[in-house]
Short mmCIF file of C-alpha atoms in Angstrom, two decimals:
data_model
loop_
_atom_site.label_atom_id
_atom_site.label_comp_id
_atom_site.label_asym_id
_atom_site.label_seq_id
_atom_site.Cartn_x
_atom_site.Cartn_y
_atom_site.Cartn_z
CA ALA A 1 13.23 17.81 13.42
CA LEU A 2 14.91 20.31 15.73
CA ALA A 3 15.25 22.78 12.87
CA LEU A 4 11.46 23.09 13.01
CA GLU A 5 11.76 24.36 16.61
CA PRO A 6 9.12 22.00 18.01
CA ASP A 7 7.71 22.20 21.51
CA LEU A 8 6.96 18.45 21.50
CA VAL A 9 8.78 15.56 19.81
CA SER A 10 7.45 12.01 19.78
CA LEU A 11 10.39 9.66 19.48
CA VAL A 12 9.91 5.98 18.70
CA GLY A 13 12.88 3.88 17.69
CA GLY A 14 14.70 0.60 18.18
CA GLY A 15 11.81 -1.76 17.57
CA ASN A 16 13.06 -3.03 14.22
CA ASP A 17 16.56 -3.53 15.61
CA ILE A 18 15.20 -5.65 18.47
CA LEU A 19 12.99 -7.63 16.09
CA ALA A 20 15.80 -8.31 13.65
CA ASN A 21 18.30 -9.06 16.43
CA HIS A 22 21.08 -7.04 14.82
CA GLY A 23 21.54 -4.55 17.61
CA HIS A 24 22.35 -4.78 21.30
CA VAL A 25 19.68 -3.32 23.55
CA GLU A 26 22.25 -1.37 25.54
CA GLY A 27 23.59 0.33 22.42
CA ILE A 28 20.11 1.18 21.18
CA ALA A 29 19.19 2.65 24.56
CA GLU A 30 22.37 4.74 24.62
CA ARG A 31 21.54 6.24 21.23
CA LEU A 32 17.98 6.94 22.31
CA ASP A 33 19.18 8.56 25.52
CA ALA A 34 21.56 10.83 23.57
CA ALA A 35 18.76 11.84 21.21
CA VAL A 36 16.39 12.61 24.07
CA GLU A 37 19.05 14.66 25.86
CA ARG A 38 19.67 16.68 22.70
CA ILE A 39 15.95 17.37 22.27
CA ARG A 40 15.41 18.29 25.91
CA THR A 41 18.25 20.84 25.84
CA THR A 42 16.12 22.86 23.40
CA GLY A 43 13.28 23.00 25.93
CA ALA A 44 10.99 20.73 23.89
CA ASP A 45 8.99 18.00 25.61
CA VAL A 46 9.52 14.38 24.53
CA LEU A 47 7.01 11.56 24.19
CA LEU A 48 8.48 8.04 24.27
CA VAL A 49 6.71 4.75 23.55
CA THR A 50 7.54 1.35 25.02
CA PRO A 51 7.40 -1.83 22.92
CA VAL A 52 4.28 -3.98 22.97
CA ASP A 53 4.60 -7.16 25.03
CA PRO A 54 4.96 -9.91 22.37
CA ARG A 55 4.25 -12.79 24.75
CA GLU A 56 1.29 -14.09 22.71
CA ALA A 57 2.75 -13.45 19.25
CA PRO A 58 4.00 -16.49 17.32
CA LEU A 59 7.74 -16.34 16.60
CA ILE A 60 8.03 -12.70 17.67
CA ARG A 61 7.60 -13.72 21.31
CA ARG A 62 11.16 -15.02 21.12
CA THR A 63 12.26 -11.37 21.24
CA ARG A 64 10.38 -10.77 24.51
CA GLU A 65 13.47 -10.67 26.71
CA ARG A 66 15.11 -7.98 24.56
CA ALA A 67 11.85 -6.04 24.27
CA ALA A 68 11.37 -6.11 28.05
CA ALA A 69 14.90 -4.83 28.63
CA PHE A 70 14.32 -2.03 26.13
CA ALA A 71 11.01 -1.10 27.79
CA ALA A 72 12.83 -0.79 31.12
CA ASP A 73 15.50 1.37 29.46
CA ILE A 74 12.82 3.66 28.02
CA TRP A 75 11.30 4.18 31.46
CA ALA A 76 14.76 4.93 32.89
CA ILE A 77 15.44 7.46 30.13
CA ALA A 78 12.03 9.04 30.64
CA ASN A 79 12.55 9.36 34.40
CA HIS A 80 16.00 10.87 33.93
CA HIS A 81 14.95 13.43 31.33
CA ARG A 82 11.36 13.96 32.55
CA CYS A 83 9.65 12.66 29.41
CA HIS A 84 6.10 11.48 28.77
CA VAL A 85 5.64 7.77 28.05
CA VAL A 86 3.00 5.72 26.23
CA ASP A 87 3.15 2.39 28.05
CA GLN A 88 2.29 -0.14 25.36
CA TRP A 89 3.85 -2.97 27.38
CA THR A 90 0.89 -3.12 29.81
CA PHE A 91 -1.67 -2.14 27.15
CA ALA A 92 -3.68 -5.39 27.24
CA ALA A 93 -6.04 -4.39 24.41
CA LEU A 94 -3.11 -4.41 21.97
CA ARG A 95 -2.70 -8.17 22.47
CA ASP A 96 -5.82 -8.65 20.35
CA TRP A 97 -4.89 -9.49 16.75
CA ARG A 98 -7.72 -7.25 15.57
CA MET A 99 -5.49 -4.34 16.58
CA TRP A 100 -2.89 -5.38 14.01
CA HIS A 101 -2.42 -5.29 10.27
CA GLU A 102 -2.31 -8.59 8.39
CA ASP A 103 1.50 -8.49 8.45
CA ARG A 104 1.25 -8.86 12.27
CA ILE A 105 3.91 -6.21 12.81
CA HIS A 106 2.12 -2.94 12.07
CA MET A 107 -1.15 -1.81 13.60
CA SER A 108 -4.61 -1.76 12.08
CA PRO A 109 -6.59 1.51 11.97
CA GLU A 110 -8.23 0.61 15.29
CA GLY A 111 -4.85 -0.10 16.85
CA HIS A 112 -3.54 3.26 15.66
CA ARG A 113 -6.64 5.01 16.98
CA ARG A 114 -6.17 3.56 20.43
CA VAL A 115 -2.46 4.34 20.62
CA ALA A 116 -3.17 7.92 19.52
CA LEU A 117 -5.63 8.28 22.39
CA ALA A 118 -3.10 6.70 24.75
CA ALA A 119 -0.61 9.35 23.62
CA LEU A 120 -3.10 12.12 24.40
CA ASP A 121 -3.66 10.57 27.82
CA ALA A 122 0.10 10.33 28.47
CA LEU A 123 0.41 14.05 27.64
CA GLY A 124 -2.22 14.90 30.24
CA HIS A 125 -5.20 15.49 27.97
CA PRO A 126 -8.61 14.13 29.04
CA THR A 127 -9.76 10.97 27.24
CA ASP A 128 -12.42 8.35 27.71
CA ARG A 129 -10.04 5.68 28.93
CA SER A 130 -12.67 2.95 28.59
CA ASP A 131 -12.87 3.73 24.87
CA TRP A 132 -9.26 2.86 24.20
CA ARG A 133 -8.01 0.76 27.14
CA ASP A 134 -10.81 -1.79 27.36
CA PRO A 135 -10.30 -4.93 25.24
CA LEU A 136 -12.72 -5.67 22.43
CA PRO A 137 -15.44 -8.25 23.07
CA PRO A 138 -14.09 -11.76 22.44
CA LEU A 139 -14.60 -13.25 19.00
CA PRO A 140 -16.46 -16.50 18.47
CA GLU A 141 -14.17 -19.51 18.34
CA VAL A 142 -12.61 -19.86 14.89
CA PRO A 143 -12.28 -23.34 13.32
CA TRP A 144 -8.68 -24.51 13.36
CA ARG A 145 -8.59 -24.83 9.56
CA HIS A 146 -9.33 -21.11 9.19
CA THR A 147 -6.55 -20.26 11.62
CA ALA A 148 -4.17 -22.60 9.81
CA ALA A 149 -5.06 -21.03 6.45
CA ALA A 150 -4.46 -17.52 7.83
CA ASP A 151 -1.11 -18.60 9.28
CA ALA A 152 -0.06 -20.16 5.96
CA ARG A 153 -1.00 -16.98 4.08
CA TRP A 154 1.00 -14.85 6.53
CA LEU A 155 3.97 -17.19 6.20
CA ARG A 156 3.87 -17.03 2.40
CA ILE A 157 3.20 -13.31 1.93
CA HIS A 158 4.97 -11.70 4.88
CA LEU A 159 7.36 -13.96 6.79
CA ALA A 160 9.05 -15.84 3.92
CA PRO A 161 10.06 -12.69 1.96
CA TRP A 162 11.36 -11.14 5.19
CA LEU A 163 13.48 -14.22 5.95
CA ILE A 164 14.85 -14.27 2.40
CA ARG A 165 15.89 -10.62 2.62
CA ARG A 166 17.55 -11.29 5.97
CA ALA A 167 19.41 -14.35 4.61
CA ARG A 168 20.72 -12.26 1.73
CA GLY A 169 21.93 -9.55 4.07
CA ARG A 170 19.48 -6.99 2.74
CA SER A 171 17.56 -4.42 4.71
CA THR A 172 14.50 -5.76 6.47
CA PHE A 173 12.35 -3.41 4.41
CA ALA A 174 14.23 -3.56 1.11
CA ASP A 175 12.11 -3.01 -2.01
CA LEU A 176 9.19 -1.71 0.05
CA GLY A 177 7.85 1.66 -1.02
CA PRO A 178 6.65 4.41 1.31
CA LYS A 179 3.09 4.35 2.62
CA SER A 180 2.80 8.02 1.74
CA THR A 181 4.77 9.83 -0.96
CA GLY A 182 4.15 13.36 0.27
CA LEU A 183 3.18 15.53 3.19
CA THR A 184 -0.40 16.59 3.77
CA VAL A 185 -1.36 19.68 5.73
CA ILE A 186 -4.06 18.80 8.22
CA GLY A 187 -6.39 21.58 9.28
CA PRO A 188 -8.69 21.84 12.28
CA ALA A 189 -10.57 18.64 13.02
CA GLU A 190 -14.03 18.42 11.55
CA PRO A 191 -16.93 17.09 13.65
CA HIS A 192 -17.36 13.38 13.05
CA GLU A 193 -19.06 10.33 14.40
CA PRO A 194 -17.10 8.34 17.00
CA SER A 195 -14.92 5.61 15.53
CA PRO A 196 -16.50 2.14 15.59
CA ARG A 197 -15.52 -0.07 18.47
CA HIS A 198 -15.06 -2.99 16.10
CA PRO A 199 -11.84 -3.12 14.05
CA VAL A 200 -11.54 -2.89 10.31
CA ILE A 201 -9.15 -5.82 9.97
CA GLY A 202 -9.59 -9.23 11.56
CA PRO A 203 -6.93 -11.66 12.73
CA GLY A 204 -4.20 -12.62 10.28
#
């Protein structure tokens, strides 16, 4: 990345290590701090991102203590090296499952849109904060059998294969191909209608 002589580097790392519990938070923070220091010596700005608070996420909420410690480390690193920070930890709108992909680990298009606007805001650019910070209107109550069916599907398609790979000592993302196989040059933004307030993907 530094060979490209950037003036801004967004650096997000450590989340998978915390989720998989195969890395100590202190060690991850030390590596992140060293990377940020190296970037800052070039004069480039750095944008860091805290973890999302997993307090309402089934199973994943068990990692909350490690995630909170890492979020505090990120703020300490940012203060020391004068970095920008996207504070996902207090980003209440991201606790809505409509902001997440069906695997419940990666974000939906609406989640990505909001975090992108949060990044612009963190960098000092004007945004309509109500557009991305405000939670979506609540959904109607879902019958328990629908929730149970969605949970069972997630368990079968996403969680079980992940647990099997972990038990076999394989990479968390073994056998998964890239989302994109090449780079695309993006030109100036074309005028477009505002993104819909309602997400593309529903819960689970």
